[in-house]
JSON list of C-alpha atoms in Angstrom, two decimals:
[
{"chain": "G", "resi": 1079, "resn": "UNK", "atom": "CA", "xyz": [9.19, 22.70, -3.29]},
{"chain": "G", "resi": 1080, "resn": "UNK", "atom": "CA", "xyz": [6.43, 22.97, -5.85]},
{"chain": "G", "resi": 1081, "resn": "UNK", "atom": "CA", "xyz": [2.82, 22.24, -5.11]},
{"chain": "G", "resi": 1082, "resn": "UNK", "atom": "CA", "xyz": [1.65, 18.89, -5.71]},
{"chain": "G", "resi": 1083, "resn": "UNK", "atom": "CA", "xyz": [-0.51, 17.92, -8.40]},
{"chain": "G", "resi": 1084, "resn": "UNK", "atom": "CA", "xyz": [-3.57, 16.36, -7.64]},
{"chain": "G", "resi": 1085, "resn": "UNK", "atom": "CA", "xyz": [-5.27, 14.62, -10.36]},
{"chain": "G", "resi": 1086, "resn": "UNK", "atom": "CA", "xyz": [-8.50, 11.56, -9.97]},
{"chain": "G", "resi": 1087, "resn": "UNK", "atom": "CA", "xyz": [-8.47, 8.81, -12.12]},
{"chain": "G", "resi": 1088, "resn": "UNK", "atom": "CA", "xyz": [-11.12, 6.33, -12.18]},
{"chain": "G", "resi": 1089, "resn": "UNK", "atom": "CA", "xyz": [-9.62, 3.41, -14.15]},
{"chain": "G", "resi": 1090, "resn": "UNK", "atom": "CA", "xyz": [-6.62, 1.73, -14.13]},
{"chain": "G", "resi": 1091, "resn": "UNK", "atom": "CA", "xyz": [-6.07, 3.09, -17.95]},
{"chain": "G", "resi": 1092, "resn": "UNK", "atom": "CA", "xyz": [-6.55, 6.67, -16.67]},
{"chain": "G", "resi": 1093, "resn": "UNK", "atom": "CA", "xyz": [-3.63, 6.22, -14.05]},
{"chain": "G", "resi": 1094, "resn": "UNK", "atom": "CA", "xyz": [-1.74, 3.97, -16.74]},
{"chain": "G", "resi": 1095, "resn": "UNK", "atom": "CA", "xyz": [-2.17, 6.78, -19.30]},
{"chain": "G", "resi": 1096, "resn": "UNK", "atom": "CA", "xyz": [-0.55, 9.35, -16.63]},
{"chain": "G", "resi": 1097, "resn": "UNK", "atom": "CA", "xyz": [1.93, 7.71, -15.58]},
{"chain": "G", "resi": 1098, "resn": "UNK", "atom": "CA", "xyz": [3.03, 6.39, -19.36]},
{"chain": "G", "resi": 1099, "resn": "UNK", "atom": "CA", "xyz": [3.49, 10.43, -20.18]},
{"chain": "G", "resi": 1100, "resn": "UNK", "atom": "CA", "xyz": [4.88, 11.74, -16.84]},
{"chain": "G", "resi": 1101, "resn": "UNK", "atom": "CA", "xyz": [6.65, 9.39, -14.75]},
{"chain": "G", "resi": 1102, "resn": "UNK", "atom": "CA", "xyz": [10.00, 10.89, -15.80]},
{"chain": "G", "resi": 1103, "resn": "UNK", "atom": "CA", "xyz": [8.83, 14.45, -15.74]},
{"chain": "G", "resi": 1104, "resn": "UNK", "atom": "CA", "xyz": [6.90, 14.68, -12.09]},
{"chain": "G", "resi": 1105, "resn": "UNK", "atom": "CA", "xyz": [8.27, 13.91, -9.29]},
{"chain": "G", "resi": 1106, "resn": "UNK", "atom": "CA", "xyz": [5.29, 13.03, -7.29]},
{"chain": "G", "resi": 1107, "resn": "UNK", "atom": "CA", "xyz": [1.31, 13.62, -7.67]},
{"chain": "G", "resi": 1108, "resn": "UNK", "atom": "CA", "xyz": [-1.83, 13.06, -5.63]},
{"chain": "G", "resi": 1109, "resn": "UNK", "atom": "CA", "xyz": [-4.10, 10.96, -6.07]},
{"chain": "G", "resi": 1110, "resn": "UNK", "atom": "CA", "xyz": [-7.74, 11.67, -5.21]},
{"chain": "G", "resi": 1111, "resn": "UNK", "atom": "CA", "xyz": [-9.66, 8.40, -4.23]},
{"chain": "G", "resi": 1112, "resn": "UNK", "atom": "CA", "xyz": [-13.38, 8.31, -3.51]},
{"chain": "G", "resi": 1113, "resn": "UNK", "atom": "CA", "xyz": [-14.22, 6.75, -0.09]},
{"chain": "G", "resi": 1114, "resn": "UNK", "atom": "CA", "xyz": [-17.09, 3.10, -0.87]},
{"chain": "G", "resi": 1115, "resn": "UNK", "atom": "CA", "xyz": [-19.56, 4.82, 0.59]},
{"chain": "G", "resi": 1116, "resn": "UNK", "atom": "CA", "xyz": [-19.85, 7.82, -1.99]},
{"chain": "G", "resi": 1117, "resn": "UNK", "atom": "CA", "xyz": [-21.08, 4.86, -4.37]},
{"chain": "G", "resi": 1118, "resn": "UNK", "atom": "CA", "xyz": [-18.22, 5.92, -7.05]},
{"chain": "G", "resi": 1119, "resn": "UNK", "atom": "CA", "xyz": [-16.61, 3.17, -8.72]},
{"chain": "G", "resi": 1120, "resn": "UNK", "atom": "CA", "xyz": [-12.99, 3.17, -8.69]},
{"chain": "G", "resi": 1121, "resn": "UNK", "atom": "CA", "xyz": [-9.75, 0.82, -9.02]},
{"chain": "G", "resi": 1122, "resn": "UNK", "atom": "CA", "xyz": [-8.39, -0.82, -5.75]},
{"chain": "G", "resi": 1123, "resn": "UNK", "atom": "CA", "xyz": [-5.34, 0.54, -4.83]},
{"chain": "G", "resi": 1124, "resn": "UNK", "atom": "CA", "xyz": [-2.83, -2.89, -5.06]},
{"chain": "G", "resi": 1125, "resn": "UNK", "atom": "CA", "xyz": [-4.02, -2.13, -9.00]},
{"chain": "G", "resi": 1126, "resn": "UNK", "atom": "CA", "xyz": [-2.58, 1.87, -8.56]},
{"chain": "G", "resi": 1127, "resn": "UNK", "atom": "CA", "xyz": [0.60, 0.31, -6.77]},
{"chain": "G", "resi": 1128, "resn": "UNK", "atom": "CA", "xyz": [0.73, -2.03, -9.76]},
{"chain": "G", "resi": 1129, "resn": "UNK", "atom": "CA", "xyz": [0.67, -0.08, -12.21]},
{"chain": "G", "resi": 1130, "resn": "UNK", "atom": "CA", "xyz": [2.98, 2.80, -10.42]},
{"chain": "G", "resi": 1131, "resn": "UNK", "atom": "CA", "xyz": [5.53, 0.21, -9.95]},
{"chain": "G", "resi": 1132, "resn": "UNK", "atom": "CA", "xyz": [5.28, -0.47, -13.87]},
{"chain": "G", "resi": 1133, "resn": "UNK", "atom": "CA", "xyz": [7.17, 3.09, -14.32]},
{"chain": "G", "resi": 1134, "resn": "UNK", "atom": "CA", "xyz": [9.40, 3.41, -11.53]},
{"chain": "G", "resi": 1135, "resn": "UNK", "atom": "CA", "xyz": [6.94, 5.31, -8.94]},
{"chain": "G", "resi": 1136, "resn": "UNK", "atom": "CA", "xyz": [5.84, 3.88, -5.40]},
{"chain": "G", "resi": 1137, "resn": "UNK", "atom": "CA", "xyz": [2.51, 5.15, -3.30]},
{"chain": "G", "resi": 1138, "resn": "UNK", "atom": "CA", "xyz": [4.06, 6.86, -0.21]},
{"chain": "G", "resi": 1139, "resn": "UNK", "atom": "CA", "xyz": [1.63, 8.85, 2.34]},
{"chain": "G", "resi": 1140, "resn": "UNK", "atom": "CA", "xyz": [-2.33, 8.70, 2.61]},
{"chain": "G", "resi": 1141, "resn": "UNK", "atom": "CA", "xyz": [-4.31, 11.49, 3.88]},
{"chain": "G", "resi": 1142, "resn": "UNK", "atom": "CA", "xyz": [-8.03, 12.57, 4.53]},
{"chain": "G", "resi": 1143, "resn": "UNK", "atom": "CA", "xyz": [-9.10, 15.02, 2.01]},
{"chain": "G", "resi": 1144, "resn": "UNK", "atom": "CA", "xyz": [-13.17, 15.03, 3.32]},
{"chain": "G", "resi": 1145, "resn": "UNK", "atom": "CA", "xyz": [-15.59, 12.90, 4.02]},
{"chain": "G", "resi": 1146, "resn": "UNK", "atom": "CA", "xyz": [-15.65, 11.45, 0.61]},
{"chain": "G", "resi": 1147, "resn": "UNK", "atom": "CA", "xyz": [-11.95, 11.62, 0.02]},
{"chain": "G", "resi": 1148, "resn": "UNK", "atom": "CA", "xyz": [-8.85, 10.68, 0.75]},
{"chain": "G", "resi": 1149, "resn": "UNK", "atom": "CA", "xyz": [-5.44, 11.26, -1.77]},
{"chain": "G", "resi": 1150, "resn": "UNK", "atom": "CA", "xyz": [-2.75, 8.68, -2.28]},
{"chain": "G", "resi": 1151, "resn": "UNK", "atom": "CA", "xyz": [0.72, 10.18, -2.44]},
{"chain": "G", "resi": 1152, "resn": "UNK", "atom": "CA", "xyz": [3.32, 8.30, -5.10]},
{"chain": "G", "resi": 1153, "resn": "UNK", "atom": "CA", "xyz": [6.58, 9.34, -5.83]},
{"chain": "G", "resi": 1154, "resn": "UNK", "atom": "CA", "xyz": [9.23, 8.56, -8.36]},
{"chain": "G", "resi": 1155, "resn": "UNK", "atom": "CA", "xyz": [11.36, 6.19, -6.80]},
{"chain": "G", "resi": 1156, "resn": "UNK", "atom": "CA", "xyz": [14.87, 7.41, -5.49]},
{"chain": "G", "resi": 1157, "resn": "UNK", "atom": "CA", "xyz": [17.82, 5.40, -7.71]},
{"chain": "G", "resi": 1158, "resn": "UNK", "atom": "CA", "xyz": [19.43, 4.43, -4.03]},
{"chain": "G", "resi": 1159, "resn": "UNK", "atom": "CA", "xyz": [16.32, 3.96, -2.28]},
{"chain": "G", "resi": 1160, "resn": "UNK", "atom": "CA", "xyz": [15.47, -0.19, -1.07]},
{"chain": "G", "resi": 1161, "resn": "UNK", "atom": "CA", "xyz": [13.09, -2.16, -2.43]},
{"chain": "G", "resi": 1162, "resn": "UNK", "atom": "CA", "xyz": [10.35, -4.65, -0.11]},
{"chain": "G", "resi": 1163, "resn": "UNK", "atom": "CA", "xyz": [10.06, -8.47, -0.75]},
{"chain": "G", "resi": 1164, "resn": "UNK", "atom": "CA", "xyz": [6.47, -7.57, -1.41]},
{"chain": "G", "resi": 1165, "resn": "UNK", "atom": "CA", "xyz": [7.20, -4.37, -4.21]},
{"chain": "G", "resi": 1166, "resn": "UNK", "atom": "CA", "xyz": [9.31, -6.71, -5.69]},
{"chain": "G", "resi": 1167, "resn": "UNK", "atom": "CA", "xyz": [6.54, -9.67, -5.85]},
{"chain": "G", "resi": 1168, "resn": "UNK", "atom": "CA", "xyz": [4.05, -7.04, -7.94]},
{"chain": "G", "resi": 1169, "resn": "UNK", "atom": "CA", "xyz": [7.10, -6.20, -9.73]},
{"chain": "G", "resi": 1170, "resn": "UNK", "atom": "CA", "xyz": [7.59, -9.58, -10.68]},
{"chain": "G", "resi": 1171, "resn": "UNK", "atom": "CA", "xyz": [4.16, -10.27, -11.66]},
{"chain": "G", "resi": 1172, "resn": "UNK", "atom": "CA", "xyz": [3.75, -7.11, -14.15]},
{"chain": "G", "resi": 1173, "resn": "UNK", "atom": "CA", "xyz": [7.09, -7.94, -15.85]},
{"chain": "G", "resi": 1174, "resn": "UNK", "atom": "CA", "xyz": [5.86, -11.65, -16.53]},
{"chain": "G", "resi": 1175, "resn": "UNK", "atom": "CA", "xyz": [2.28, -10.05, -17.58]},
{"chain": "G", "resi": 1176, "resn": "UNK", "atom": "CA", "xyz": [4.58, -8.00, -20.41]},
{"chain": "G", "resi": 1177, "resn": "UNK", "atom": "CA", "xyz": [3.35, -4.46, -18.24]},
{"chain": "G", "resi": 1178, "resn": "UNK", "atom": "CA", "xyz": [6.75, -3.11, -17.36]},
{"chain": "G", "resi": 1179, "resn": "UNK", "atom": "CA", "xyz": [8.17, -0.14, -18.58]},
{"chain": "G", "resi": 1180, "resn": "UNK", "atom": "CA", "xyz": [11.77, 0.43, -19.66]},
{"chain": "G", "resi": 1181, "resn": "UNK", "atom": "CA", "xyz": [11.99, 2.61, -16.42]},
{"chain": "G", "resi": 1182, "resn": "UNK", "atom": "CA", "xyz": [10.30, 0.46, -14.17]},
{"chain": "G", "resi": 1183, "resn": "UNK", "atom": "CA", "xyz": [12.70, -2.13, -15.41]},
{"chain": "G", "resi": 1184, "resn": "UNK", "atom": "CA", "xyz": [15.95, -0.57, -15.06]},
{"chain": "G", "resi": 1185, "resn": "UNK", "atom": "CA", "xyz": [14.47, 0.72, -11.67]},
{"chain": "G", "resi": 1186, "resn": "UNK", "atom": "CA", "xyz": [14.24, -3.14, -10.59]},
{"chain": "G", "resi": 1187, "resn": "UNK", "atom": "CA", "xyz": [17.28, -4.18, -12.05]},
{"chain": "G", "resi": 1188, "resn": "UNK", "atom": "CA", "xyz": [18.67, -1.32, -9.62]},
{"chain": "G", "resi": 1189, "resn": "UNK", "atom": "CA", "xyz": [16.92, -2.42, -6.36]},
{"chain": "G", "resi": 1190, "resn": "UNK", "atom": "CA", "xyz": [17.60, -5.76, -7.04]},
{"chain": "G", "resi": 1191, "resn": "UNK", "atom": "CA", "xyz": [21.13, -5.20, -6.11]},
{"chain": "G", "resi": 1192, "resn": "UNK", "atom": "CA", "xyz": [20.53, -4.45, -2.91]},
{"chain": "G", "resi": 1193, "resn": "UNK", "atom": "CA", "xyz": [18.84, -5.28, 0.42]},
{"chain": "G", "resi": 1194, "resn": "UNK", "atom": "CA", "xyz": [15.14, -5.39, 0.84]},
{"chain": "G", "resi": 1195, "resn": "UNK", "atom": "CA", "xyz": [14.67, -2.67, 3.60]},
{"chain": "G", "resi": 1196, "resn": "UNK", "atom": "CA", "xyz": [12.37, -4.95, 5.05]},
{"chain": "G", "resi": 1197, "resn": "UNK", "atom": "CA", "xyz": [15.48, -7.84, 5.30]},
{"chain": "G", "resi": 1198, "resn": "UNK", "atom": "CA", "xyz": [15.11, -9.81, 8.10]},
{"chain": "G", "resi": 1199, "resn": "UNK", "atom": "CA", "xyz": [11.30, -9.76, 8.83]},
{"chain": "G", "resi": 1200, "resn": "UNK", "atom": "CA", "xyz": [9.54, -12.68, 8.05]},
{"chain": "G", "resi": 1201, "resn": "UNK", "atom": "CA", "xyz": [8.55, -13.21, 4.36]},
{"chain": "G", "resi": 1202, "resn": "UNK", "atom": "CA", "xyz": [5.25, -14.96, 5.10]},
{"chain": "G", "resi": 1203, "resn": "UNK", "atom": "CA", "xyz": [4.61, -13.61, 8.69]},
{"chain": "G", "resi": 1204, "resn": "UNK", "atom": "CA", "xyz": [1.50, -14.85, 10.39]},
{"chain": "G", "resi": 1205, "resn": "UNK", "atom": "CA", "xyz": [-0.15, -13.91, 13.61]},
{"chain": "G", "resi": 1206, "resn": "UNK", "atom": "CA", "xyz": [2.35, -15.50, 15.82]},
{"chain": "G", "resi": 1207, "resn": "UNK", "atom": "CA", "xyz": [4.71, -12.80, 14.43]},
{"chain": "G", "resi": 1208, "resn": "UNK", "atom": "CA", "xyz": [2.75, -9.70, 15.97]},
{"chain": "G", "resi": 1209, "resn": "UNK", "atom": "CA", "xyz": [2.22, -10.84, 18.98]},
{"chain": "G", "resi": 1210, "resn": "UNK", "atom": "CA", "xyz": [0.57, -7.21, 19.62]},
{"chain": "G", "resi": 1211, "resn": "UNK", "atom": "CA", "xyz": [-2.16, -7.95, 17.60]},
{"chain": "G", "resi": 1212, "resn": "UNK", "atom": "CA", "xyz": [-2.57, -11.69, 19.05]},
{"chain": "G", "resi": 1213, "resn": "UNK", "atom": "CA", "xyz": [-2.86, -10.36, 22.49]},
{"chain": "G", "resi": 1214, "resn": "UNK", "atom": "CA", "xyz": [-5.83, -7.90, 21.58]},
{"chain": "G", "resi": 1215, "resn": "UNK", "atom": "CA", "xyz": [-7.80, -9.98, 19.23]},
{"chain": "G", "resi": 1216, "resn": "UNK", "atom": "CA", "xyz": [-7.65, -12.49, 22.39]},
{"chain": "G", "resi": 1217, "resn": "UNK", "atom": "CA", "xyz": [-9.45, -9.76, 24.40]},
{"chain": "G", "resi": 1218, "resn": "UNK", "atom": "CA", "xyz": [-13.40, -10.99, 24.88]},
{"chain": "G", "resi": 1219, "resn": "UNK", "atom": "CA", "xyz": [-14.50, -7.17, 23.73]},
{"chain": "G", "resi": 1220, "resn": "UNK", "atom": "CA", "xyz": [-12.13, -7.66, 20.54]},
{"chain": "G", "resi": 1221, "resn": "UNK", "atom": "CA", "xyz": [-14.37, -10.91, 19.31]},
{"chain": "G", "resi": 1222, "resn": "UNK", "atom": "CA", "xyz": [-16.36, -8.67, 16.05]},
{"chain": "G", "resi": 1223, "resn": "UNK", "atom": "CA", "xyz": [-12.09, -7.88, 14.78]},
{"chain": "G", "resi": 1224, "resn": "UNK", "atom": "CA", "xyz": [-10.74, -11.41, 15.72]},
{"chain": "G", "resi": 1225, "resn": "UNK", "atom": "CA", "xyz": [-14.32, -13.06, 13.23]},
{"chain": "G", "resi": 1226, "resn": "UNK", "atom": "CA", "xyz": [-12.84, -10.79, 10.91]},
{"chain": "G", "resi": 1227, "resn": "UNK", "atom": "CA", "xyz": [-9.25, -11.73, 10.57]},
{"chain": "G", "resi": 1228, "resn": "UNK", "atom": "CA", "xyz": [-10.52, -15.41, 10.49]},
{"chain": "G", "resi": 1229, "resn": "UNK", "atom": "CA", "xyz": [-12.30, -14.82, 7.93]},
{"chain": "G", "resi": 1230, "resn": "UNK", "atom": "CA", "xyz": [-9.96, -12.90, 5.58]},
{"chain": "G", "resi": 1231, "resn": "UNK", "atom": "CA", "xyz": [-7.87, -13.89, 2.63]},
{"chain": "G", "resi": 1232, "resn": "UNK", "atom": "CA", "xyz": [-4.19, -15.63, 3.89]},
{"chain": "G", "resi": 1233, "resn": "UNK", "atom": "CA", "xyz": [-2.81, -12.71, 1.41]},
{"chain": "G", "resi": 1234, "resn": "UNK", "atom": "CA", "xyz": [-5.09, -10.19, 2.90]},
{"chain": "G", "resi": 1235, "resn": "UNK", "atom": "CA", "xyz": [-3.70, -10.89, 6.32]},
{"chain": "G", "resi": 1236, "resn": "UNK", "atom": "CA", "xyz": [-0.11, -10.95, 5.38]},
{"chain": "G", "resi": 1237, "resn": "UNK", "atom": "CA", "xyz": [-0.64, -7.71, 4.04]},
{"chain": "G", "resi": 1238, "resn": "UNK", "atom": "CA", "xyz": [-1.70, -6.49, 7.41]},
{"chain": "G", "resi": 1239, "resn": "UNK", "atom": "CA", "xyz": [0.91, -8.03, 9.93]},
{"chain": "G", "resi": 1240, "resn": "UNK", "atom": "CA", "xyz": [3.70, -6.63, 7.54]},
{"chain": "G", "resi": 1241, "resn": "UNK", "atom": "CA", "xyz": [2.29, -2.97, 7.76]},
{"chain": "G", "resi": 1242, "resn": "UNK", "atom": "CA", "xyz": [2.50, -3.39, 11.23]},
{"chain": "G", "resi": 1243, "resn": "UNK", "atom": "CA", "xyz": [5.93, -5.46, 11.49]},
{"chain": "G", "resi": 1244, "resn": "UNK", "atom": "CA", "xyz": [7.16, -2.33, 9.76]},
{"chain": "G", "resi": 1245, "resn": "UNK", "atom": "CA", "xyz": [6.33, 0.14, 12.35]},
{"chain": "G", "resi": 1246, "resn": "UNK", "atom": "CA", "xyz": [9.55, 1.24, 13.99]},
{"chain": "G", "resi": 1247, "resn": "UNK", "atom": "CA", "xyz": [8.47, 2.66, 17.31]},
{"chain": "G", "resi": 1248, "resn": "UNK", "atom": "CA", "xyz": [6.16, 0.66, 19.55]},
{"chain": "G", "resi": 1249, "resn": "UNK", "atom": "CA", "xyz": [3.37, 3.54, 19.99]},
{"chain": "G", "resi": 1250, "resn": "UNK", "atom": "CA", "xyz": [3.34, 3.41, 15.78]},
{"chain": "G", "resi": 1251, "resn": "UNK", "atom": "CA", "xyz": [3.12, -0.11, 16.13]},
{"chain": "G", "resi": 1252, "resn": "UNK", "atom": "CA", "xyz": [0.16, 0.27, 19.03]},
{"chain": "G", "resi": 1253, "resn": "UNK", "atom": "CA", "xyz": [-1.46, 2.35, 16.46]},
{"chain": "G", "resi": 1254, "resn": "UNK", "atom": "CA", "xyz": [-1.33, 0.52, 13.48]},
{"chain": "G", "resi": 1255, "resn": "UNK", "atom": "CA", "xyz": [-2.67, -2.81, 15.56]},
{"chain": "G", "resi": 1256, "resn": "UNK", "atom": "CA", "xyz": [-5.61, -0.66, 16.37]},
{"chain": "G", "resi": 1257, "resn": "UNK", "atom": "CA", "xyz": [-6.15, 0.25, 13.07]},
{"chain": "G", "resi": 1258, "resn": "UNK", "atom": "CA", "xyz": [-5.91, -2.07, 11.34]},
{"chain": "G", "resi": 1259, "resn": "UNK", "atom": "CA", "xyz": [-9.00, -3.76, 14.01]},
{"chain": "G", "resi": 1260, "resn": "UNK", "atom": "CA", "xyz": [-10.89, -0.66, 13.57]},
{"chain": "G", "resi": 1261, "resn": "UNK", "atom": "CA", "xyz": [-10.72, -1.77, 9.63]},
{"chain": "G", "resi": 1262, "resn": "UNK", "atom": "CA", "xyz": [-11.47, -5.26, 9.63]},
{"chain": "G", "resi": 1263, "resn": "UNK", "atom": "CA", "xyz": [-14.63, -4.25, 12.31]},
{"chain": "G", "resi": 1264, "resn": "UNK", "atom": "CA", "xyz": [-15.90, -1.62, 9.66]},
{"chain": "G", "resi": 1265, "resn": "UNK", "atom": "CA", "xyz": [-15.20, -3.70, 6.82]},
{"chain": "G", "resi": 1266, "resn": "UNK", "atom": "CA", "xyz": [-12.65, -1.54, 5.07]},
{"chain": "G", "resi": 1267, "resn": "UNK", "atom": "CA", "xyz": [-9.59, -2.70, 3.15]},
{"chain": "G", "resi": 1268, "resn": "UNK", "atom": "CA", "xyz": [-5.83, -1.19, 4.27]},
{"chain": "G", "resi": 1269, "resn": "UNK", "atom": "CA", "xyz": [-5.81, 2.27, 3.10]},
{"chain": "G", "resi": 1270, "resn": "UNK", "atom": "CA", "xyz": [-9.42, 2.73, 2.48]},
{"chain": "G", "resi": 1271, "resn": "UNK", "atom": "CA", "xyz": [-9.90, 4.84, 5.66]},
{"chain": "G", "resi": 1272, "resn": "UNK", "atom": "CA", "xyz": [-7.57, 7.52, 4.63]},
{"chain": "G", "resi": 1273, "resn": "UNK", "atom": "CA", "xyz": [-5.77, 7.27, 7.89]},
{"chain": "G", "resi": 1274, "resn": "UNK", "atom": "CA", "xyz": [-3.87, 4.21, 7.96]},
{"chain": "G", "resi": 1275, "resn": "UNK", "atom": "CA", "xyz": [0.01, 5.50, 7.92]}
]
């Protein structure tokens, strides 16, 4: 396999413009991302997912480049691969908003023949639902993380309790609970850290 391209964008038209000439060329790329505290203004990620979902592509793997940053892996999406209820929300969204490519579209139109892979999870879950989280946010030490989820958006917190939901094996779950405390204590969105997997 080739290397991966790693390219930094710092505006959503940047990553627009890239993905408009190569999403049916590449394969996959990198993207660098600048950690908050290097002061370097960038977009959020939902708007990279957005805007990779426009032309087929989906973000994939983080990982921890240094200590100012991080690269966000998105790949072309596989014809037979399933789709989430929450990819196919944004999906939703940009095709109403006229941002869809011809691609992206046909790539819906595809996955919306089949099962969401996440089918059979709840589509709104709340806390009740990861009762792994409940239980440690109930711990007196834990009082700093469980201010924090209280105090987040309703979407916010979906977004959360999904990523763990999805975890397969109970020591990924176990590690995404405690990451996703360690986040909400340091103030950092999901995927900010560069570890959150």
């Amino acid at each position: 396999m080739s290397e991966m391209k790693e390219i930094t964008c710092y505006t959503p038209k940047e990553w627009r413009s890239w993905l408009s000439k190569n999403h049916k060329k590449e394969d996959r790329v990198l993207l660098i991302r600048y950690k908050k505290h290097t002061g370097k203004k960038m977009f959020n990620q939902s708007v990279a997912m957005n805007e990779a979902i426009c032309f087929g592509w989906i973000d994939t793997t983080l990982k921890r480049i240094d200590d100012e940053r991080y690269g966000v892996t998105f790949v072309k999406r596989n014809k037979k691969s399933k789709w989430s209820e929450n990819t196919f929300a944004r999906a939703r969204e940009m095709i109403k908003l006229g941002k869809m490519s011809k691609f992206g579209l046909e790539m819906f139109l595809m996955g919306s023949k089949k099962k969401t892979h996440d089918h059979g999870l709840p589509k709104n879950p709340s806390l009740s639902d990861v009762p792994e989280l409940k239980m440690e946010l109930d711990k007196p030490g834990n009082r700093k993380a469980k201010e924090g989820f209280d105090k987040m958006s309703p979407s916010n917190r979906r977004m959360y309790f999904r990523w763990i939901l999805h975890a397969k094996r109970p020591e990924t779950r176990m590690k995404r609970v405690r990451q996703a405390m360690e986040n909400v204590v340091k103030n950092r969105k999901l995927g900010a850290s560069g570890k959150d997997a």
